[in-house]
Coordinates of C-alpha atoms and ligand atoms in Angstrom, one line a residue:
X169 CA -15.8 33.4 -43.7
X170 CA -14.4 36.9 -45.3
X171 CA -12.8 39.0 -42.6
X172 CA -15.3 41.1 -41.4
X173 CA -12.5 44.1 -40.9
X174 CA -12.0 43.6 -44.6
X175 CA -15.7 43.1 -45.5
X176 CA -16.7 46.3 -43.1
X177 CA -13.9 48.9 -44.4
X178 CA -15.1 47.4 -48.0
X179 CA -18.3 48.4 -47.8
X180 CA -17.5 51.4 -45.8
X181 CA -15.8 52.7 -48.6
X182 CA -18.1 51.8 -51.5
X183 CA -20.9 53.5 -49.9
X184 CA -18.8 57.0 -49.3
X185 CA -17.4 56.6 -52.9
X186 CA -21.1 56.2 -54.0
X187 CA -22.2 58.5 -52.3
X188 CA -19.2 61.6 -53.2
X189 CA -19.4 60.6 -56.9
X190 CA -24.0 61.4 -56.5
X191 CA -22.9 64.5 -54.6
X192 CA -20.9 65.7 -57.8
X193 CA -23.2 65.2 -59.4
X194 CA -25.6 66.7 -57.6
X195 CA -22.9 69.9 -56.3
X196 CA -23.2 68.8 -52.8
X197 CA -20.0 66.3 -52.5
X198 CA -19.3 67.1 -48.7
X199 CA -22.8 66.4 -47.6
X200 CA -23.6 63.4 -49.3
X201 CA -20.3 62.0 -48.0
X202 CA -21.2 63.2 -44.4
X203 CA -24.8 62.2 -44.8
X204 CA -23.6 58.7 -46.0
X205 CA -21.2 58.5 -43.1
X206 CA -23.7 59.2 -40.5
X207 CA -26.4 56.4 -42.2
X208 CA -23.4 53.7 -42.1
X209 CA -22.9 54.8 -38.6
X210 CA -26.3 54.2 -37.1
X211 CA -26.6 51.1 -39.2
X212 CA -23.2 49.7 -37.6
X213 CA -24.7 51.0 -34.0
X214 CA -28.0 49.3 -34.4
X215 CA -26.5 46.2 -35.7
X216 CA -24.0 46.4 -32.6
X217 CA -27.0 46.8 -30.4
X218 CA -29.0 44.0 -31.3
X219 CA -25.3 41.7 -31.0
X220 CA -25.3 43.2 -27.5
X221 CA -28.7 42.5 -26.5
X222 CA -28.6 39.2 -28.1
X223 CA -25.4 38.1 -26.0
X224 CA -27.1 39.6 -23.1
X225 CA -30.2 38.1 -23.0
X226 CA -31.0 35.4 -25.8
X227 CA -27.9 33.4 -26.1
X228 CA -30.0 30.5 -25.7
X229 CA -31.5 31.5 -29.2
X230 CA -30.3 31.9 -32.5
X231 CA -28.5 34.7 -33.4
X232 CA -30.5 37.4 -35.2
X233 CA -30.2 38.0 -38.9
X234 CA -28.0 40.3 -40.1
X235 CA -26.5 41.7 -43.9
X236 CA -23.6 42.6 -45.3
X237 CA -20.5 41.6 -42.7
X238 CA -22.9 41.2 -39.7
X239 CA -24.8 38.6 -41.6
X240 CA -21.1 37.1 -41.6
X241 CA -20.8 37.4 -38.2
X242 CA -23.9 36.7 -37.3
X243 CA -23.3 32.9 -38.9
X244 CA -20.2 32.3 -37.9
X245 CA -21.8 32.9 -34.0
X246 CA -24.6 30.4 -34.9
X247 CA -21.7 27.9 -36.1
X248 CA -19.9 28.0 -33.2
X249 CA -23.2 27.8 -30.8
X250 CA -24.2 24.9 -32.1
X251 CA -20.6 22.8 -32.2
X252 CA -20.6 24.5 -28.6
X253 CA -24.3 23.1 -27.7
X254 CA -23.5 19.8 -28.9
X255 CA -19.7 19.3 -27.2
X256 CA -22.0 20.7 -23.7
X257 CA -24.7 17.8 -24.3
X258 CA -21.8 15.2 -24.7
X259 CA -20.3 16.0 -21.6
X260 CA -23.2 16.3 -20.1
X261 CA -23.9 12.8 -20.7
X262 CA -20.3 11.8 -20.0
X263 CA -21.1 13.6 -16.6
X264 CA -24.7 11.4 -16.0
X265 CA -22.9 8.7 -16.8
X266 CA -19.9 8.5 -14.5
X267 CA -22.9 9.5 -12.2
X268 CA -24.5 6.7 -13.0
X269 CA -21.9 3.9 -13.0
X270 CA -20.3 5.3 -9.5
X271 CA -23.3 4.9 -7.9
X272 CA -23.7 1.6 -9.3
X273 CA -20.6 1.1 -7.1
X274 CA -20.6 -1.2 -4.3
X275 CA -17.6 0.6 -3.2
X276 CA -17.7 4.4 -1.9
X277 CA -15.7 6.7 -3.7
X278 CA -15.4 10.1 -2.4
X279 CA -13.4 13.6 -4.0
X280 CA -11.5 15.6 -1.6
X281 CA -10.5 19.0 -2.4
X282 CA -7.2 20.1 -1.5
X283 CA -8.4 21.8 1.5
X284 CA -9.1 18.8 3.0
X285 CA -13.6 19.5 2.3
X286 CA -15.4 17.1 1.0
X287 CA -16.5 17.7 -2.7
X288 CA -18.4 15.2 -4.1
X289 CA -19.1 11.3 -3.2
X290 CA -21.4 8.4 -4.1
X291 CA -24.4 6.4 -3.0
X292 CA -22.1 3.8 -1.3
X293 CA -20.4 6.6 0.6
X294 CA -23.8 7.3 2.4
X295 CA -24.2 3.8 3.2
X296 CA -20.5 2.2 4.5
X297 CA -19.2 6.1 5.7
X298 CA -22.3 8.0 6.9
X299 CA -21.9 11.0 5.0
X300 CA -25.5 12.9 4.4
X301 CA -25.9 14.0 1.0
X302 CA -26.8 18.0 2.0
X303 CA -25.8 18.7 4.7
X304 CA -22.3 17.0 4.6
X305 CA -20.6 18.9 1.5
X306 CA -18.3 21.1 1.9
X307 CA -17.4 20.2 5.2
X308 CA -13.9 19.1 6.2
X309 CA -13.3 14.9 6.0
X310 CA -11.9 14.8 9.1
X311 CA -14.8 16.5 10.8
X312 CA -16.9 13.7 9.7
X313 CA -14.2 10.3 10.2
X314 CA -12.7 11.1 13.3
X315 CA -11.0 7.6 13.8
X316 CA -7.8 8.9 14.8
X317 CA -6.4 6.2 13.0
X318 CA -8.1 7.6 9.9
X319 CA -6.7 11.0 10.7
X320 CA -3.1 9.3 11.3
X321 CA -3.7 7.9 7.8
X322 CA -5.1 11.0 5.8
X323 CA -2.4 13.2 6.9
X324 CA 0.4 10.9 5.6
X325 CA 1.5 12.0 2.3
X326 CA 2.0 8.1 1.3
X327 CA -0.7 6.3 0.6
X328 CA 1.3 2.9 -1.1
X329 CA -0.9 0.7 2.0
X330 CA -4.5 0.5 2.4
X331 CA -6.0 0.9 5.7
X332 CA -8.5 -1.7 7.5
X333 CA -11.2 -0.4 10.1
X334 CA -14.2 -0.8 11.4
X335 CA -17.3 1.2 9.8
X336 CA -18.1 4.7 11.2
X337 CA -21.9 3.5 10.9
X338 CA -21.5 -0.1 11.6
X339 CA -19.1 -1.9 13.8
X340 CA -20.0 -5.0 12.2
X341 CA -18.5 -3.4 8.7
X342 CA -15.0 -3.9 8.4
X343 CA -13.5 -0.8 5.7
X344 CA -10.8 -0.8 3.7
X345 CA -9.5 2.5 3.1
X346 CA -7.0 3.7 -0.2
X347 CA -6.2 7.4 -0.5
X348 CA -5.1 8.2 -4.3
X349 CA -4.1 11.7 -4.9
X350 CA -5.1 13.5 -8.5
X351 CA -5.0 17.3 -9.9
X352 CA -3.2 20.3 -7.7
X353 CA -3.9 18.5 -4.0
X354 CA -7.2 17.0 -4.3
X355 CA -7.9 13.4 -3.4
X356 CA -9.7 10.3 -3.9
X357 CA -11.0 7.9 -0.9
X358 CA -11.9 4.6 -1.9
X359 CA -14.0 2.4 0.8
X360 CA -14.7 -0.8 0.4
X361 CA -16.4 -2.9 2.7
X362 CA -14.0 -5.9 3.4
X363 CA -16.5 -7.8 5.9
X364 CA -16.7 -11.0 4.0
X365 CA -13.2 -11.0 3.2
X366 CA -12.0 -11.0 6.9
X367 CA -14.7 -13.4 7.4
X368 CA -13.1 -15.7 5.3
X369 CA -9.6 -15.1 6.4
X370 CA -10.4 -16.1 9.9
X371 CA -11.9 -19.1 9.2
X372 CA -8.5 -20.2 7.2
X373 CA -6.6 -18.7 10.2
X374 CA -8.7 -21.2 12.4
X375 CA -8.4 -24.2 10.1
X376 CA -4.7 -24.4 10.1
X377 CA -4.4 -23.6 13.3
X378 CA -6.6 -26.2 14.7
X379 CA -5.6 -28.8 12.1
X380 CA -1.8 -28.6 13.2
X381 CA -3.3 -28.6 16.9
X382 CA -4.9 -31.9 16.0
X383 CA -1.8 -33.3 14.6
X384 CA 0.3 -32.8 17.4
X385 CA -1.4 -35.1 19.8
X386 CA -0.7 -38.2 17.5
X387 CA 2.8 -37.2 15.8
X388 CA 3.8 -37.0 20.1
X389 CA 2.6 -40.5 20.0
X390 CA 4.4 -41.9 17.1
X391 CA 8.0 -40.0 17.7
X392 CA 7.5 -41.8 21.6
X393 CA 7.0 -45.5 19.9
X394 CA 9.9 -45.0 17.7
X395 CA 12.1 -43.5 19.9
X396 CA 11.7 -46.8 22.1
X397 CA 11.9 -48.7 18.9
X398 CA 15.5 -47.3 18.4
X399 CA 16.5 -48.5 21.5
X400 CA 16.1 -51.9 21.1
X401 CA 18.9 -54.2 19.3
X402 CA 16.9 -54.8 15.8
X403 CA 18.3 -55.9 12.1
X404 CA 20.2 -52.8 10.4
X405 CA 17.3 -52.3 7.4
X406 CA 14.8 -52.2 9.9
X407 CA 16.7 -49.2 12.0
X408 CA 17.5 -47.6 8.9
X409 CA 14.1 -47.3 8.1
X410 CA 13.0 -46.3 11.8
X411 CA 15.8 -43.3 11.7
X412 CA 14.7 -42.1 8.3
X413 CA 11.0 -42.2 9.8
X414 CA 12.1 -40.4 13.1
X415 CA 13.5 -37.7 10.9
X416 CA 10.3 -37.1 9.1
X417 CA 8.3 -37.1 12.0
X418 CA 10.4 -34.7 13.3
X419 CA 10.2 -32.2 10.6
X420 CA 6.6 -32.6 11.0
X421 CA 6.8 -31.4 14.3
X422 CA 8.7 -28.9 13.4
X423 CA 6.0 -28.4 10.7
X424 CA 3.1 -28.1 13.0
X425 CA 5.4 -26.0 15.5
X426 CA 5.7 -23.2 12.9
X427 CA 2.1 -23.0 11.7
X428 CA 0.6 -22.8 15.4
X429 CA 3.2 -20.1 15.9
X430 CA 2.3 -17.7 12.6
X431 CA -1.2 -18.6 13.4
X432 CA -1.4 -17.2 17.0
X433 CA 1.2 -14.2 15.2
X434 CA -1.8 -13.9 12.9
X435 CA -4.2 -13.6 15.6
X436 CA -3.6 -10.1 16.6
X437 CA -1.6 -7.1 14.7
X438 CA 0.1 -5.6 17.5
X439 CA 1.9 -6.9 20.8
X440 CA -0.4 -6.0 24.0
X441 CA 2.7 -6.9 26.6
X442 CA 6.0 -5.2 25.5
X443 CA 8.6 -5.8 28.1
X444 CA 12.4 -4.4 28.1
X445 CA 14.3 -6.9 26.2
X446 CA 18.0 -7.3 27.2
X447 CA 19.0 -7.4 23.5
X448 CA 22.6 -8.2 24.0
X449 CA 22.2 -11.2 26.5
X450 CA 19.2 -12.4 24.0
X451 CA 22.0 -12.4 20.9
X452 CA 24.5 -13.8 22.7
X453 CA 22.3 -17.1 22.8
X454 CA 21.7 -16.4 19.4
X455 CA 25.5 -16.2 18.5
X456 CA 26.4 -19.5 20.6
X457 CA 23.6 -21.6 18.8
X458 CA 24.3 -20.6 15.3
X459 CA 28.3 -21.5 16.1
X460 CA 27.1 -24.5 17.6
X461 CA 24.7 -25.3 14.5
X462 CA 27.3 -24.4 11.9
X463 CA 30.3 -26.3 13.4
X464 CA 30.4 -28.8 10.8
X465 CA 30.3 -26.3 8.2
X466 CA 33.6 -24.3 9.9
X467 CA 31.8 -21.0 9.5
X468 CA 33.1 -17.9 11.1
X469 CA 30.4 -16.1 13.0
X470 CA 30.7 -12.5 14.5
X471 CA 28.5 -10.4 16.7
X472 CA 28.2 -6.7 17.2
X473 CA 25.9 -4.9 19.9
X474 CA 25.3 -2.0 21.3
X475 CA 25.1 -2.8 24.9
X476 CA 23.8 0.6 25.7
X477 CA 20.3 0.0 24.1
X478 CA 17.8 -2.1 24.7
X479 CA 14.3 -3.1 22.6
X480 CA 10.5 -3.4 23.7
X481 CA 8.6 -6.0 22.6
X482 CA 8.1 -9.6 23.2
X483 CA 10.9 -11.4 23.6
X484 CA 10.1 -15.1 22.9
X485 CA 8.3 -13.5 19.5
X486 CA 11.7 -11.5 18.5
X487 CA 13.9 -14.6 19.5
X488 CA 12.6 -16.8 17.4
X489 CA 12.6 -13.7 14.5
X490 CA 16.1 -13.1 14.9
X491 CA 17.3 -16.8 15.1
X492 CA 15.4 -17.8 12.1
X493 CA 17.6 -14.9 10.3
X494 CA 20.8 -15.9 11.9
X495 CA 20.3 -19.8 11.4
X496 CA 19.0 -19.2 7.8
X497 CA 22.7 -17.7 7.3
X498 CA 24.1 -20.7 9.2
X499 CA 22.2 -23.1 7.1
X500 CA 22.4 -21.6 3.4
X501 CA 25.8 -20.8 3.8
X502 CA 28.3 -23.0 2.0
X503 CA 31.3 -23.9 4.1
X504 CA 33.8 -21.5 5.9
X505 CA 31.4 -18.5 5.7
X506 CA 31.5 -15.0 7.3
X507 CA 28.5 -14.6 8.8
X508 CA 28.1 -10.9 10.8
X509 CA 25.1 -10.5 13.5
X510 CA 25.3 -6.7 14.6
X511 CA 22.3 -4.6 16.5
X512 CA 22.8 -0.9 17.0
X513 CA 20.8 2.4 17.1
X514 CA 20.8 5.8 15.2
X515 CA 18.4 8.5 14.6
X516 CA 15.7 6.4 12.8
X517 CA 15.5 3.4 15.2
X518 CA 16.7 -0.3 16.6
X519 CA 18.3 -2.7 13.4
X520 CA 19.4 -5.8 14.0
X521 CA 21.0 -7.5 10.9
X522 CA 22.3 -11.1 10.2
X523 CA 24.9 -10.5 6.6
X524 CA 26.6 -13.5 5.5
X525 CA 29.0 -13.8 2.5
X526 CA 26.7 -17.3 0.9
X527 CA 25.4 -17.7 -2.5
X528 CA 22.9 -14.9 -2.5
X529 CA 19.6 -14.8 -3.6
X530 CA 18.4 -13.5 -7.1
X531 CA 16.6 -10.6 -7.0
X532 CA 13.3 -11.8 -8.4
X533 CA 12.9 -13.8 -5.4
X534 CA 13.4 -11.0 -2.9
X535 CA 9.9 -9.9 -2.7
X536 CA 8.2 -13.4 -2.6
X537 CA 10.7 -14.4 0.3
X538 CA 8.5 -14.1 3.3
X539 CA 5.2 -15.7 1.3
X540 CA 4.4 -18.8 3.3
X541 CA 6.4 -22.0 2.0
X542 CA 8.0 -19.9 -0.9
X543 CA 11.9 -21.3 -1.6
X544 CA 14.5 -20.2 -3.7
X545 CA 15.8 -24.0 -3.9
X546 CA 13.6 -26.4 -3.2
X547 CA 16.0 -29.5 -3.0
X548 CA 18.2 -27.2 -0.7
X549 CA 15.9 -26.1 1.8
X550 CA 14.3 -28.9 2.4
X551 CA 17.5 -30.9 3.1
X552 CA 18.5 -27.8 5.1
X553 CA 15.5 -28.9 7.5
X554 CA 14.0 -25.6 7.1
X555 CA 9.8 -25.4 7.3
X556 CA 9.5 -22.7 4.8
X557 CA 8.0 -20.5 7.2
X558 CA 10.8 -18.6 8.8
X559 CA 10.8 -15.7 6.6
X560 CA 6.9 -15.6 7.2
X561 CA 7.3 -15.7 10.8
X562 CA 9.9 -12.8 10.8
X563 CA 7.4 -10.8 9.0
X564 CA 4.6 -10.8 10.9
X565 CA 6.8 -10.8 14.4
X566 CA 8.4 -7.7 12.8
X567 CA 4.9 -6.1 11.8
X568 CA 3.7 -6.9 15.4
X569 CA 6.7 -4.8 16.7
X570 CA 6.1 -1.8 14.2
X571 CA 9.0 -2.9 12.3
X572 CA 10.1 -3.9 9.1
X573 CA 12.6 -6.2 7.5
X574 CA 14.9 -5.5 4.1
X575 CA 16.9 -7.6 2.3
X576 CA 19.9 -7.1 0.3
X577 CA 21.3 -10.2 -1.7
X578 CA 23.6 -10.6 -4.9
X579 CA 24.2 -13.6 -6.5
X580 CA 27.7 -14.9 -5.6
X581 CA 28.2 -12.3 -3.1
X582 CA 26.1 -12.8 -0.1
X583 CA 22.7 -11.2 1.7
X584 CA 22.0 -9.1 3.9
X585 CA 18.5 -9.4 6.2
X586 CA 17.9 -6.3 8.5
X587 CA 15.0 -5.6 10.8
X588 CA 14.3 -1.5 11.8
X589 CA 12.7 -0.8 14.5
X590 CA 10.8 2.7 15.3
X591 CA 13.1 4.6 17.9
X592 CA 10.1 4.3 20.5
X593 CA 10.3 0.6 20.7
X594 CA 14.3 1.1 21.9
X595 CA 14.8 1.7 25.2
X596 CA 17.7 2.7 27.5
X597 CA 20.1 -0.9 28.7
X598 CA 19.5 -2.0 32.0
X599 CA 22.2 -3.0 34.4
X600 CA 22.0 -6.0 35.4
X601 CA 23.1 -9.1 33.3
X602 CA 20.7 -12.3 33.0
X603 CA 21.9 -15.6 33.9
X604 CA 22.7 -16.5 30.2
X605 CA 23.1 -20.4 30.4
X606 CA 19.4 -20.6 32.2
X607 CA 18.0 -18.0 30.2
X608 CA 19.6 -19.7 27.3
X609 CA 17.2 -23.1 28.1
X610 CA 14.2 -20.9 28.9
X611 CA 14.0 -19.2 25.1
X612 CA 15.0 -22.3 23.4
X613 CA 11.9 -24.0 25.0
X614 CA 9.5 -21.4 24.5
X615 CA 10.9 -20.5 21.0
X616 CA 9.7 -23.8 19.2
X617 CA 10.5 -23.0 15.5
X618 CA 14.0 -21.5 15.9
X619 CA 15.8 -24.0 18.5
X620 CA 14.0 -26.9 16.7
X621 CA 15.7 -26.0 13.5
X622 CA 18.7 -26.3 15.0
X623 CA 18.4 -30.0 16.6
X624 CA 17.1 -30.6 14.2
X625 CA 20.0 -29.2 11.5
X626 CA 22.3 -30.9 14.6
X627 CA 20.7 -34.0 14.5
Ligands
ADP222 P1 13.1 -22.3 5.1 O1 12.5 -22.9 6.3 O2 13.0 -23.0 3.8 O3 14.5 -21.8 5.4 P2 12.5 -19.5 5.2 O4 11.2 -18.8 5.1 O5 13.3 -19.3 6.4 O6 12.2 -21.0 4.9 O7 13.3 -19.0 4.0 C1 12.8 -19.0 2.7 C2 13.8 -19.2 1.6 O8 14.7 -18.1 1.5 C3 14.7 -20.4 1.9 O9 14.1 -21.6 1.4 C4 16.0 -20.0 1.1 O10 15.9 -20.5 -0.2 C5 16.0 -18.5 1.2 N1 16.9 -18.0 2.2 C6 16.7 -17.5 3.4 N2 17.7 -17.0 4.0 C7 18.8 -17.2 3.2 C8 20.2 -16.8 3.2 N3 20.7 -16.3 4.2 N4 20.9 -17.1 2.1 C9 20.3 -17.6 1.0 N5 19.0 -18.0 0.9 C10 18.2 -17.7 2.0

């Protein structure tokens, strides 16, 4: 299109020219120019008026017809209507769609605005969340899911963890919540009804826990008939062969030991009986078994503690925790290693850490380390006498106490596994010392992965 400055002033122009040349003519220059002037003036007001009312009023329309430049104009604003008509009819059916397919959505999806009000959510939100389609928008999430967990969980500003709980609508719904923050604030909640899924999970939690019940009763029978076997005077083949099948029957206890012990850690997420734990006495046993378990190996063992602070939490659960870190160092070690246990407090908690000076572990194993039967060297561990559930075990001990566990290896250099515990599970020591030696017997019965390992690595 021509610039309609250009066009306008062009004409403008012509039509005074035109009109001063007639009045020459005619001997009335100045009034012909004037009256010229005044015609182009209404013409431009009228045309302006009918742009105005147009705009105003019939925008939905096409623009009215126009000459000279505002026939220009008037084109180019029919142009750009329609490319604007058809880019709103395409979003508009972007818009119906996403509509569409997020209601299709078994899982409800909700938009938060950053005030914390609830903007916009789909079909599935009515159904696993309650919210009423009216009556509900607007209003602030946490008006509406009061959980305080939920609340604990929406004001975090990390979000990396989802967040399992029962159904505002339905206690029989269990909800998985994921928080995913977008734009300047706002938020997306995902639900999704994990029901089935926990379903599921229990009845694998039951299975092994009943199978390795089930096993126990006959693997007691068969360790009793060979231990008797051993004591009688029989050929050498025949007691090699009964030693090498005590051995494996005793890993299998061991075995079953360790699975009945994550599945009752499975059970429940959180400890219901926390007790003051005398942390130093507890790691004293700790120290004396892993010397006692490493003496062939002529490591050098250490132990650090702050005597001044004690731990909550459940002491046969954190025994067995801690020893499988500090016999995991004794056992993967090669000889004559430095092997450091050390608990202390700061500002951020309770850590308790078991660093050794062994082969380290590459670091694409490191986050694989505390799956179920997962080992870095197959042949190794297994010879080591190890389960392959320790590392699990320390996990889900750890997540029962609120804590967590790191670890820090590098090849050739060593590892480092540290547990950190909040600074409400530490408490203040108390006075009085335990009895270690009988207090000693009393964890290494109760804890039956952890003191087993280390007959067992003994034996
Ligand atoms: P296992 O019963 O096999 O020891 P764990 O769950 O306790 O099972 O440990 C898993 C794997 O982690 C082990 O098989 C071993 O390869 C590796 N590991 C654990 N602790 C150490 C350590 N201190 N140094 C080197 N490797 C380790």
């Amino acid at each position: 299109m021509q610039n309609p400055r250009h066009s306008m002033l062009g004409n403008l122009l012509v039509v005074l020219i035109s009109a001063v040349v007639v009045g020459f003519i005619l001997g009335y220059p100045g009034w012909l120019g004037l009256l010229a002037l005044s015609g182009w003036c209404a013409i431009e007001i009228h045309q302006f008026s009918r742009l105005v009312h147009w705009l105003q009023n019939e925008t939905d329309k096409e623009p009215p017809e126009g000459t000279a430049h505002w026939g220009d104009l008037f084109d180019e604003l029919s142009r750009y209507q329609k490319r604007h008509r058809s880019r709103e009819s395409y979003l508009r059916g972007v818009i119906t769609r996403f509509q569409q397919s997020s209601a299709a959505l078994s899982d409800a999806v909700v938009i938060i605005d950053r005030d914390n009000n609830l903007e916009w959510w789909n079909r599935s939100a009515d159904r696993l969340l309650g919210l009423r389609a009216v009556s509900d928008r607007g209003k602030p999430v946490m008006n509406l899911l009061r959980d305080p967990r939920f609340i604990r969980y929406f004001k975090k500003s990390n979000y990396s963890d989802p967040l399992d709980l029962p159904s505002p609508v339905n206690n029989d719904l269990q909800i998985q919540y994921q928080i995913s923050e977008f734009g300047e604030g706002d938020r997306l909640l995902v639900a999704r009804d994990i029901t089935r899924l926990l379903q599921l999970e229990q009845t694998r939690q039951d299975f092994v826990a009943n199978a390795s019940h089930e096993l126990r009763t006959p693997l007691t029978v068969i360790r009793g008939y060979l231990e008797t076997y051993l004591e009688q005077e029989l050929p050498r083949p025949l007691m090699r062969g009964l030693e090498q099948m005590q051995q494996q029957s005793r890993r299998m206890e061991n075995l079953v030991s360790d699975l009945l012990l994550l599945s009752r850690l499975e059970a429940s997420h959180q400890i219901s009986d926390e007790q003051p734990i005398q942390i130093h006495g507890m790691l004293q046993h700790i120290f004396q078994d892993g010397q006692a378990l490493g003496r062939d190996k002529g490591h050098n063992l250490s132990l650090e503690t702050d005597k001044e602070h004690d731990l909550l939490g459940q002491e046969i659960e954190l025994y067995s925790a801690f020893s499988n870190l500090a016999f995991n160092a004794v056992r993967y070690c090669p000889a004559e290693g430095e092997i450091k246990l050390r608990w202390w407090v700061d500002d951020e908690g309770g850590h308790f850490s078991v660093r050794d000076n062994g082969t380290g572990i590459e670091s694409i194993h490191l986050p694989r380390l505390t799956e179920r039967f997962y080992r870095v060297d197959e042949s190794r561990s297994s010879s080591s006498g190890g389960t392959g559930l320790g590392l699990a075990i320390v996990k889900h001990v750890l997540a029962r106490h609120g804590a967590t566990l790191t670890i820090k290896s590098k090849v050739g250099k060593g590892s480092t596994f540290s547990c950190h515990f909040p600074l409400d599970m530490v408490s203040k020591a108390q006075q009085t010392e335990p009895d270690e030696d009988e207090d000693s017997n009393d964890l290494a019965d109760d804890a039956s992965g952890p003191a087993d390992k280390q007959s067992k690595a003994t034996g």
